[in-house]
């Protein structure tokens, strides 16, 4: 009886995780975590805007994937379609609500980024390399450049942008490695173009990250933590391939910014405790 109950709990837990990923809450938390790590200032309204706009954008992409007969979550969609549409509508309304709470400068800059996002959802995703660069560009802009609109545009902001751009590029690349056998050849993802250059790509990324760490993280604790997270991220992304299960990329890889933010939060709490 105990084994049966545990098995039942496991199935229930997996359903919750699937729903959490399917409704795009996981990727939304990941985007917000990236902003909280690398953003040069903190704005609560902007954080909420990021969360709900990500839920809506990725939900819209999910609809396109399902209509184009991609198998991922297709059966799950029909079981929870009313919940999905409800979340999609609520996230859209919440996005509008928090959008109008932002300053006019941020609102204006968001407009061209929205156009790029729409193009990505309809046209740019047909080219794997362009898709990879577009996702990294939008994510980096939203989490570094845009929230720093009241800051002077300087080299520090540029370095933050490059850092996040490369980091998201690496995370997204792991999805391409996972799908290398099911993606169409004409998609021309980076994993398809350079299937035997994987080691070189990650070695270059590691070198760039370790170099940029010197310019971004100005305390010894932050520097050590960033190096640790980069090494963990590099190893996990490097090991991504078509033999890994769905959760390896959809949950664990995508959770890396969330874990990074949690480690920073725990570190700050520990410092406060030791100060008493």
PDB file of C-alpha atoms in Angstrom:
ATOM      1  CA  UNK A   1       0.000   0.000   0.000  1.00  0.00           C
ATOM      2  CA  UNK A   2       2.825   2.407   0.854  1.00  0.00           C
ATOM      3  CA  UNK A   3       4.586   1.728  -2.459  1.00  0.00           C
ATOM      4  CA  UNK A   4       1.321   2.323  -4.313  1.00  0.00           C
ATOM      5  CA  UNK A   5       0.784   5.659  -2.547  1.00  0.00           C
ATOM      6  CA  UNK A   6       4.334   6.770  -3.280  1.00  0.00           C
ATOM      7  CA  UNK A   7       3.912   5.815  -6.938  1.00  0.00           C
ATOM      8  CA  UNK A   8       0.643   7.757  -7.040  1.00  0.00           C
ATOM      9  CA  UNK A   9       2.324  10.810  -5.508  1.00  0.00           C
ATOM     10  CA  UNK A  10       5.119  10.576  -8.059  1.00  0.00           C
ATOM     11  CA  UNK A  11       2.665  10.574 -10.953  1.00  0.00           C
ATOM     12  CA  UNK A  12       0.812  13.522  -9.401  1.00  0.00           C
ATOM     13  CA  UNK A  13       4.083  15.428  -8.924  1.00  0.00           C
ATOM     14  CA  UNK A  14       5.118  14.791 -12.556  1.00  0.00           C
ATOM     15  CA  UNK A  15       1.747  16.112 -13.751  1.00  0.00           C
ATOM     16  CA  UNK A  16       2.273  19.302 -11.755  1.00  0.00           C
ATOM     17  CA  UNK A  17       5.791  19.762 -13.165  1.00  0.00           C
ATOM     18  CA  UNK A  18       4.519  19.150 -16.709  1.00  0.00           C
ATOM     19  CA  UNK A  19       1.761  21.707 -16.216  1.00  0.00           C
ATOM     20  CA  UNK A  20       4.228  24.197 -14.713  1.00  0.00           C
ATOM     21  CA  UNK A  21       6.476  23.845 -17.790  1.00  0.00           C
ATOM     22  CA  UNK A  22       3.587  23.654 -20.265  1.00  0.00           C
ATOM     23  CA  UNK A  23       2.061  26.925 -19.035  1.00  0.00           C
ATOM     24  CA  UNK A  24       5.500  28.575 -19.430  1.00  0.00           C
ATOM     25  CA  UNK A  25       5.842  29.588 -15.782  1.00  0.00           C
ATOM     26  CA  UNK A  26       9.276  27.951 -15.631  1.00  0.00           C
ATOM     27  CA  UNK A  27      10.795  29.948 -18.489  1.00  0.00           C
ATOM     28  CA  UNK A  28       9.140  33.118 -17.128  1.00  0.00           C
ATOM     29  CA  UNK A  29      10.764  32.645 -13.713  1.00  0.00           C
ATOM     30  CA  UNK A  30      14.048  32.031 -15.516  1.00  0.00           C
ATOM     31  CA  UNK A  31      13.796  35.345 -17.407  1.00  0.00           C
ATOM     32  CA  UNK A  32      12.967  37.255 -14.223  1.00  0.00           C
ATOM     33  CA  UNK A  33      15.859  35.565 -12.395  1.00  0.00           C
ATOM     34  CA  UNK A  34      18.225  36.663 -15.174  1.00  0.00           C
ATOM     35  CA  UNK A  35      16.994  40.236 -14.772  1.00  0.00           C
ATOM     36  CA  UNK A  36      17.447  40.141 -10.993  1.00  0.00           C
ATOM     37  CA  UNK A  37      21.005  38.807 -11.397  1.00  0.00           C
ATOM     38  CA  UNK A  38      22.258  41.092 -14.171  1.00  0.00           C
ATOM     39  CA  UNK A  39      19.929  44.098 -14.187  1.00  0.00           C
ATOM     40  CA  UNK A  40      21.700  47.286 -13.128  1.00  0.00           C
ATOM     41  CA  UNK A  41      18.630  48.393 -11.184  1.00  0.00           C
ATOM     42  CA  UNK A  42      15.555  46.745  -9.715  1.00  0.00           C
ATOM     43  CA  UNK A  43      11.950  47.608 -10.559  1.00  0.00           C
ATOM     44  CA  UNK A  44       9.052  45.549  -9.240  1.00  0.00           C
ATOM     45  CA  UNK A  45       6.627  46.556 -12.001  1.00  0.00           C
ATOM     46  CA  UNK A  46       9.189  45.701 -14.644  1.00  0.00           C
ATOM     47  CA  UNK A  47       9.820  42.276 -13.054  1.00  0.00           C
ATOM     48  CA  UNK A  48       6.085  41.512 -13.179  1.00  0.00           C
ATOM     49  CA  UNK A  49       5.933  42.768 -16.774  1.00  0.00           C
ATOM     50  CA  UNK A  50       8.790  40.426 -17.714  1.00  0.00           C
ATOM     51  CA  UNK A  51       7.082  37.464 -16.078  1.00  0.00           C
ATOM     52  CA  UNK A  52       3.648  37.881 -17.668  1.00  0.00           C
ATOM     53  CA  UNK A  53       4.941  38.930 -21.095  1.00  0.00           C
ATOM     54  CA  UNK A  54       7.148  35.823 -21.166  1.00  0.00           C
ATOM     55  CA  UNK A  55       4.219  33.578 -20.220  1.00  0.00           C
ATOM     56  CA  UNK A  56       2.139  35.139 -22.989  1.00  0.00           C
ATOM     57  CA  UNK A  57       4.879  35.130 -25.670  1.00  0.00           C
ATOM     58  CA  UNK A  58       5.893  31.534 -25.096  1.00  0.00           C
ATOM     59  CA  UNK A  59       2.237  30.523 -24.835  1.00  0.00           C
ATOM     60  CA  UNK A  60       1.624  32.025 -28.259  1.00  0.00           C
ATOM     61  CA  UNK A  61       4.644  30.122 -29.596  1.00  0.00           C
ATOM     62  CA  UNK A  62       3.202  26.966 -28.016  1.00  0.00           C
ATOM     63  CA  UNK A  63       0.011  27.453 -30.033  1.00  0.00           C
ATOM     64  CA  UNK A  64       2.037  27.803 -33.255  1.00  0.00           C
ATOM     65  CA  UNK A  65       3.989  24.634 -32.449  1.00  0.00           C
ATOM     66  CA  UNK A  66       0.808  22.672 -31.770  1.00  0.00           C
ATOM     67  CA  UNK A  67      -0.884  23.953 -34.951  1.00  0.00           C
ATOM     68  CA  UNK A  68       2.216  22.903 -36.937  1.00  0.00           C
ATOM     69  CA  UNK A  69       1.854  19.350 -35.564  1.00  0.00           C
ATOM     70  CA  UNK A  70       4.920  19.373 -33.310  1.00  0.00           C
ATOM     71  CA  UNK A  71       4.455  16.502 -30.867  1.00  0.00           C
ATOM     72  CA  UNK A  72       5.786  18.243 -27.748  1.00  0.00           C
ATOM     73  CA  UNK A  73       2.871  18.769 -25.327  1.00  0.00           C
ATOM     74  CA  UNK A  74       0.291  18.217 -28.078  1.00  0.00           C
ATOM     75  CA  UNK A  75      -1.731  15.634 -26.157  1.00  0.00           C
ATOM     76  CA  UNK A  76      -1.197  17.635 -22.972  1.00  0.00           C
ATOM     77  CA  UNK A  77      -2.656  20.695 -24.690  1.00  0.00           C
ATOM     78  CA  UNK A  78      -5.963  18.999 -25.455  1.00  0.00           C
ATOM     79  CA  UNK A  79      -6.300  17.816 -21.845  1.00  0.00           C
ATOM     80  CA  UNK A  80      -5.665  21.298 -20.398  1.00  0.00           C
ATOM     81  CA  UNK A  81      -6.596  23.589 -23.276  1.00  0.00           C
ATOM     82  CA  UNK A  82      -9.159  25.615 -21.279  1.00  0.00           C
ATOM     83  CA  UNK A  83      -6.631  26.230 -18.511  1.00  0.00           C
ATOM     84  CA  UNK A  84      -4.025  27.098 -21.163  1.00  0.00           C
ATOM     85  CA  UNK A  85      -6.298  29.640 -22.864  1.00  0.00           C
ATOM     86  CA  UNK A  86      -7.242  31.093 -19.488  1.00  0.00           C
ATOM     87  CA  UNK A  87      -3.582  31.600 -18.534  1.00  0.00           C
ATOM     88  CA  UNK A  88      -2.858  33.038 -21.987  1.00  0.00           C
ATOM     89  CA  UNK A  89      -5.638  35.632 -21.685  1.00  0.00           C
ATOM     90  CA  UNK A  90      -4.774  36.547 -18.083  1.00  0.00           C
ATOM     91  CA  UNK A  91      -1.066  36.849 -18.893  1.00  0.00           C
ATOM     92  CA  UNK A  92      -1.884  39.135 -21.846  1.00  0.00           C
ATOM     93  CA  UNK A  93      -4.074  41.387 -19.686  1.00  0.00           C
ATOM     94  CA  UNK A  94      -1.425  41.419 -16.924  1.00  0.00           C
ATOM     95  CA  UNK A  95       1.248  42.300 -19.474  1.00  0.00           C
ATOM     96  CA  UNK A  96      -0.805  45.309 -20.603  1.00  0.00           C
ATOM     97  CA  UNK A  97      -1.470  46.332 -16.995  1.00  0.00           C
ATOM     98  CA  UNK A  98       2.222  46.362 -16.006  1.00  0.00           C
ATOM     99  CA  UNK A  99       3.273  47.812 -19.367  1.00  0.00           C
ATOM    100  CA  UNK A 100       1.334  51.004 -18.633  1.00  0.00           C
ATOM    101  CA  UNK A 101       2.963  51.189 -15.191  1.00  0.00           C
ATOM    102  CA  UNK A 102       6.371  51.591 -16.837  1.00  0.00           C
ATOM    103  CA  UNK A 103       7.887  54.925 -17.794  1.00  0.00           C
ATOM    104  CA  UNK A 104       7.302  56.242 -21.322  1.00  0.00           C
ATOM    105  CA  UNK A 105      10.913  55.662 -22.379  1.00  0.00           C
ATOM    106  CA  UNK A 106      10.711  51.955 -21.535  1.00  0.00           C
ATOM    107  CA  UNK A 107       7.328  51.671 -23.253  1.00  0.00           C
ATOM    108  CA  UNK A 108       8.716  53.147 -26.477  1.00  0.00           C
ATOM    109  CA  UNK A 109      11.788  50.881 -26.499  1.00  0.00           C
ATOM    110  CA  UNK A 110       9.577  47.853 -25.910  1.00  0.00           C
ATOM    111  CA  UNK A 111       7.656  48.476 -29.150  1.00  0.00           C
ATOM    112  CA  UNK A 112      10.458  47.515 -31.611  1.00  0.00           C
ATOM    113  CA  UNK A 113      11.379  44.575 -29.373  1.00  0.00           C
ATOM    114  CA  UNK A 114       7.753  43.439 -29.576  1.00  0.00           C
ATOM    115  CA  UNK A 115       7.942  43.613 -33.385  1.00  0.00           C
ATOM    116  CA  UNK A 116      11.090  41.469 -33.334  1.00  0.00           C
ATOM    117  CA  UNK A 117       9.291  39.005 -31.055  1.00  0.00           C
ATOM    118  CA  UNK A 118       6.339  38.787 -33.451  1.00  0.00           C
ATOM    119  CA  UNK A 119       8.742  38.265 -36.382  1.00  0.00           C
ATOM    120  CA  UNK A 120      10.495  35.565 -34.399  1.00  0.00           C
ATOM    121  CA  UNK A 121       7.230  33.751 -33.765  1.00  0.00           C
ATOM    122  CA  UNK A 122       6.152  33.862 -37.418  1.00  0.00           C
ATOM    123  CA  UNK A 123       9.271  33.941 -39.616  1.00  0.00           C
ATOM    124  CA  UNK A 124      12.618  33.985 -37.815  1.00  0.00           C
ATOM    125  CA  UNK A 125      12.085  30.591 -36.144  1.00  0.00           C
ATOM    126  CA  UNK A 126      12.332  28.940 -39.567  1.00  0.00           C
ATOM    127  CA  UNK A 127      16.090  29.489 -39.523  1.00  0.00           C
ATOM    128  CA  UNK A 128      17.754  27.787 -36.572  1.00  0.00           C
ATOM    129  CA  UNK A 129      20.798  30.057 -36.361  1.00  0.00           C
ATOM    130  CA  UNK A 130      18.712  33.236 -36.639  1.00  0.00           C
ATOM    131  CA  UNK A 131      16.317  31.803 -34.045  1.00  0.00           C
ATOM    132  CA  UNK A 132      19.202  31.178 -31.638  1.00  0.00           C
ATOM    133  CA  UNK A 133      20.598  34.694 -32.022  1.00  0.00           C
ATOM    134  CA  UNK A 134      17.153  36.322 -31.816  1.00  0.00           C
ATOM    135  CA  UNK A 135      16.224  34.588 -28.543  1.00  0.00           C
ATOM    136  CA  UNK A 136      19.566  35.544 -26.973  1.00  0.00           C
ATOM    137  CA  UNK A 137      19.303  39.138 -28.219  1.00  0.00           C
ATOM    138  CA  UNK A 138      15.749  39.713 -26.956  1.00  0.00           C
ATOM    139  CA  UNK A 139      16.444  38.043 -23.588  1.00  0.00           C
ATOM    140  CA  UNK A 140      19.638  40.087 -23.094  1.00  0.00           C
ATOM    141  CA  UNK A 141      17.968  43.355 -24.110  1.00  0.00           C
ATOM    142  CA  UNK A 142      15.009  42.806 -21.782  1.00  0.00           C
ATOM    143  CA  UNK A 143      17.123  41.883 -18.769  1.00  0.00           C
ATOM    144  CA  UNK A 144      20.057  44.316 -19.069  1.00  0.00           C
ATOM    145  CA  UNK A 145      19.730  47.239 -21.487  1.00  0.00           C
ATOM    146  CA  UNK A 146      16.030  48.057 -21.212  1.00  0.00           C
ATOM    147  CA  UNK A 147      15.725  48.189 -17.394  1.00  0.00           C
ATOM    148  CA  UNK A 148      18.861  50.365 -17.294  1.00  0.00           C
ATOM    149  CA  UNK A 149      17.239  53.152 -19.320  1.00  0.00           C
ATOM    150  CA  UNK A 150      17.949  55.728 -16.619  1.00  0.00           C
ATOM    151  CA  UNK A 151      21.590  54.729 -16.459  1.00  0.00           C
ATOM    152  CA  UNK A 152      24.281  56.268 -18.634  1.00  0.00           C
ATOM    153  CA  UNK A 153      25.024  53.951 -21.547  1.00  0.00           C
ATOM    154  CA  UNK A 154      28.535  52.814 -20.730  1.00  0.00           C
ATOM    155  CA  UNK A 155      30.933  49.906 -21.047  1.00  0.00           C
ATOM    156  CA  UNK A 156      29.547  48.225 -17.915  1.00  0.00           C
ATOM    157  CA  UNK A 157      26.086  47.971 -19.442  1.00  0.00           C
ATOM    158  CA  UNK A 158      27.556  46.687 -22.706  1.00  0.00           C
ATOM    159  CA  UNK A 159      29.509  43.970 -20.870  1.00  0.00           C
ATOM    160  CA  UNK A 160      26.360  42.908 -18.982  1.00  0.00           C
ATOM    161  CA  UNK A 161      24.501  42.678 -22.299  1.00  0.00           C
ATOM    162  CA  UNK A 162      27.244  40.562 -23.926  1.00  0.00           C
ATOM    163  CA  UNK A 163      27.418  38.303 -20.866  1.00  0.00           C
ATOM    164  CA  UNK A 164      23.679  37.580 -20.829  1.00  0.00           C
ATOM    165  CA  UNK A 165      23.596  37.254 -24.626  1.00  0.00           C
ATOM    166  CA  UNK A 166      26.308  34.564 -24.519  1.00  0.00           C
ATOM    167  CA  UNK A 167      24.723  32.833 -21.526  1.00  0.00           C
ATOM    168  CA  UNK A 168      21.279  32.543 -23.160  1.00  0.00           C
ATOM    169  CA  UNK A 169      22.983  31.531 -26.409  1.00  0.00           C
ATOM    170  CA  UNK A 170      24.574  28.634 -24.543  1.00  0.00           C
ATOM    171  CA  UNK A 171      21.351  27.574 -22.812  1.00  0.00           C
ATOM    172  CA  UNK A 172      19.403  27.670 -26.078  1.00  0.00           C
ATOM    173  CA  UNK A 173      22.137  25.746 -27.866  1.00  0.00           C
ATOM    174  CA  UNK A 174      21.534  22.821 -25.507  1.00  0.00           C
ATOM    175  CA  UNK A 175      17.959  22.587 -26.867  1.00  0.00           C
ATOM    176  CA  UNK A 176      19.330  22.459 -30.427  1.00  0.00           C
ATOM    177  CA  UNK A 177      21.651  19.641 -29.397  1.00  0.00           C
ATOM    178  CA  UNK A 178      18.701  17.760 -27.922  1.00  0.00           C
ATOM    179  CA  UNK A 179      16.628  18.154 -31.097  1.00  0.00           C
ATOM    180  CA  UNK A 180      19.423  17.534 -33.619  1.00  0.00           C
ATOM    181  CA  UNK A 181      17.823  14.299 -34.876  1.00  0.00           C
ATOM    182  CA  UNK A 182      14.262  15.644 -35.149  1.00  0.00           C
ATOM    183  CA  UNK A 183      14.929  19.146 -36.526  1.00  0.00           C
ATOM    184  CA  UNK A 184      14.598  19.447 -40.288  1.00  0.00           C
ATOM    185  CA  UNK A 185      18.003  19.762 -42.093  1.00  0.00           C
ATOM    186  CA  UNK A 186      16.946  23.052 -43.683  1.00  0.00           C
ATOM    187  CA  UNK A 187      16.507  24.569 -40.220  1.00  0.00           C
ATOM    188  CA  UNK A 188      20.322  24.900 -40.018  1.00  0.00           C
ATOM    189  CA  UNK A 189      20.741  25.085 -36.270  1.00  0.00           C
ATOM    190  CA  UNK A 190      24.215  25.648 -34.848  1.00  0.00           C
ATOM    191  CA  UNK A 191      24.246  22.035 -33.670  1.00  0.00           C
ATOM    192  CA  UNK A 192      23.512  20.908 -37.241  1.00  0.00           C
ATOM    193  CA  UNK A 193      26.041  23.233 -38.847  1.00  0.00           C
ATOM    194  CA  UNK A 194      28.920  22.268 -36.520  1.00  0.00           C
ATOM    195  CA  UNK A 195      28.099  18.829 -35.099  1.00  0.00           C
ATOM    196  CA  UNK A 196      31.770  17.955 -34.560  1.00  0.00           C
ATOM    197  CA  UNK A 197      32.867  21.357 -33.208  1.00  0.00           C
ATOM    198  CA  UNK A 198      30.987  21.063 -29.915  1.00  0.00           C
ATOM    199  CA  UNK A 199      34.123  21.039 -27.744  1.00  0.00           C
ATOM    200  CA  UNK A 200      35.564  24.116 -29.456  1.00  0.00           C
ATOM    201  CA  UNK A 201      32.313  26.079 -29.101  1.00  0.00           C
ATOM    202  CA  UNK A 202      32.072  25.425 -25.360  1.00  0.00           C
ATOM    203  CA  UNK A 203      35.775  26.063 -24.804  1.00  0.00           C
ATOM    204  CA  UNK A 204      35.413  29.487 -26.452  1.00  0.00           C
ATOM    205  CA  UNK A 205      32.308  30.228 -24.369  1.00  0.00           C
ATOM    206  CA  UNK A 206      34.067  29.191 -21.158  1.00  0.00           C
ATOM    207  CA  UNK A 207      37.025  31.461 -21.935  1.00  0.00           C
ATOM    208  CA  UNK A 208      34.728  34.406 -22.657  1.00  0.00           C
ATOM    209  CA  UNK A 209      32.684  33.889 -19.487  1.00  0.00           C
ATOM    210  CA  UNK A 210      35.698  33.581 -17.211  1.00  0.00           C
ATOM    211  CA  UNK A 211      37.145  36.754 -18.739  1.00  0.00           C
ATOM    212  CA  UNK A 212      33.930  38.761 -18.431  1.00  0.00           C
ATOM    213  CA  UNK A 213      33.526  37.654 -14.799  1.00  0.00           C
ATOM    214  CA  UNK A 214      36.423  39.959 -13.876  1.00  0.00           C
ATOM    215  CA  UNK A 215      34.499  42.984 -15.162  1.00  0.00           C
ATOM    216  CA  UNK A 216      31.028  42.156 -13.820  1.00  0.00           C
ATOM    217  CA  UNK A 217      31.339  40.639 -10.353  1.00  0.00           C
ATOM    218  CA  UNK A 218      33.193  43.110  -8.171  1.00  0.00           C
ATOM    219  CA  UNK A 219      33.376  41.136  -4.910  1.00  0.00           C
ATOM    220  CA  UNK A 220      35.274  37.946  -4.183  1.00  0.00           C
ATOM    221  CA  UNK A 221      32.119  36.095  -3.089  1.00  0.00           C
ATOM    222  CA  UNK A 222      30.217  37.079  -6.245  1.00  0.00           C
ATOM    223  CA  UNK A 223      33.211  36.232  -8.422  1.00  0.00           C
ATOM    224  CA  UNK A 224      33.549  32.732  -6.923  1.00  0.00           C
ATOM    225  CA  UNK A 225      29.802  32.094  -7.187  1.00  0.00           C
ATOM    226  CA  UNK A 226      29.683  33.256 -10.820  1.00  0.00           C
ATOM    227  CA  UNK A 227      32.602  31.003 -11.760  1.00  0.00           C
ATOM    228  CA  UNK A 228      30.900  28.071 -10.045  1.00  0.00           C
ATOM    229  CA  UNK A 229      27.601  28.690 -11.856  1.00  0.00           C
ATOM    230  CA  UNK A 230      29.325  29.121 -15.216  1.00  0.00           C
ATOM    231  CA  UNK A 231      31.218  25.836 -14.804  1.00  0.00           C
ATOM    232  CA  UNK A 232      28.012  24.008 -13.802  1.00  0.00           C
ATOM    233  CA  UNK A 233      26.134  25.585 -16.731  1.00  0.00           C
ATOM    234  CA  UNK A 234      28.900  24.721 -19.219  1.00  0.00           C
ATOM    235  CA  UNK A 235      29.014  21.092 -18.058  1.00  0.00           C
ATOM    236  CA  UNK A 236      25.231  20.616 -18.132  1.00  0.00           C
ATOM    237  CA  UNK A 237      24.810  22.309 -21.517  1.00  0.00           C
ATOM    238  CA  UNK A 238      27.747  20.403 -22.987  1.00  0.00           C
ATOM    239  CA  UNK A 239      26.192  17.101 -21.905  1.00  0.00           C
ATOM    240  CA  UNK A 240      22.861  17.910 -23.563  1.00  0.00           C
ATOM    241  CA  UNK A 241      22.034  15.567 -26.451  1.00  0.00           C
ATOM    242  CA  UNK A 242      19.169  13.614 -27.981  1.00  0.00           C
ATOM    243  CA  UNK A 243      19.657  10.777 -25.481  1.00  0.00           C
ATOM    244  CA  UNK A 244      18.719  12.905 -22.470  1.00  0.00           C
ATOM    245  CA  UNK A 245      15.123  12.891 -21.277  1.00  0.00           C
ATOM    246  CA  UNK A 246      12.745  15.802 -21.758  1.00  0.00           C
ATOM    247  CA  UNK A 247      13.270  17.275 -18.279  1.00  0.00           C
ATOM    248  CA  UNK A 248      17.036  17.591 -18.686  1.00  0.00           C
ATOM    249  CA  UNK A 249      16.666  20.657 -20.896  1.00  0.00           C
ATOM    250  CA  UNK A 250      13.052  21.741 -20.323  1.00  0.00           C
ATOM    251  CA  UNK A 251      13.483  21.851 -16.552  1.00  0.00           C
ATOM    252  CA  UNK A 252      17.106  21.605 -15.374  1.00  0.00           C
ATOM    253  CA  UNK A 253      18.868  23.636 -18.092  1.00  0.00           C
ATOM    254  CA  UNK A 254      16.177  26.278 -18.062  1.00  0.00           C
ATOM    255  CA  UNK A 255      16.345  26.414 -14.258  1.00  0.00           C
ATOM    256  CA  UNK A 256      20.028  27.443 -14.183  1.00  0.00           C
ATOM    257  CA  UNK A 257      19.332  31.224 -13.891  1.00  0.00           C
ATOM    258  CA  UNK A 258      16.776  30.453 -11.146  1.00  0.00           C
ATOM    259  CA  UNK A 259      19.334  28.449  -9.149  1.00  0.00           C
ATOM    260  CA  UNK A 260      21.893  31.201  -9.696  1.00  0.00           C
ATOM    261  CA  UNK A 261      19.506  33.789  -8.252  1.00  0.00           C
ATOM    262  CA  UNK A 262      18.627  31.498  -5.319  1.00  0.00           C
ATOM    263  CA  UNK A 263      22.308  31.013  -4.498  1.00  0.00           C
ATOM    264  CA  UNK A 264      22.809  34.797  -4.519  1.00  0.00           C
ATOM    265  CA  UNK A 265      19.783  35.234  -2.233  1.00  0.00           C
ATOM    266  CA  UNK A 266      21.022  32.563   0.193  1.00  0.00           C
ATOM    267  CA  UNK A 267      24.506  34.104   0.181  1.00  0.00           C
ATOM    268  CA  UNK A 268      23.116  37.561   1.009  1.00  0.00           C
ATOM    269  CA  UNK A 269      20.971  36.111   3.799  1.00  0.00           C
ATOM    270  CA  UNK A 270      23.989  34.275   5.231  1.00  0.00           C
ATOM    271  CA  UNK A 271      26.059  37.498   5.193  1.00  0.00           C
ATOM    272  CA  UNK A 272      23.305  39.352   7.086  1.00  0.00           C
ATOM    273  CA  UNK A 273      23.102  36.586   9.694  1.00  0.00           C
ATOM    274  CA  UNK A 274      26.861  36.563  10.278  1.00  0.00           C
ATOM    275  CA  UNK A 275      26.815  40.354  10.665  1.00  0.00           C
ATOM    276  CA  UNK A 276      24.771  40.103  13.888  1.00  0.00           C
TER     277      UNK A 276
END
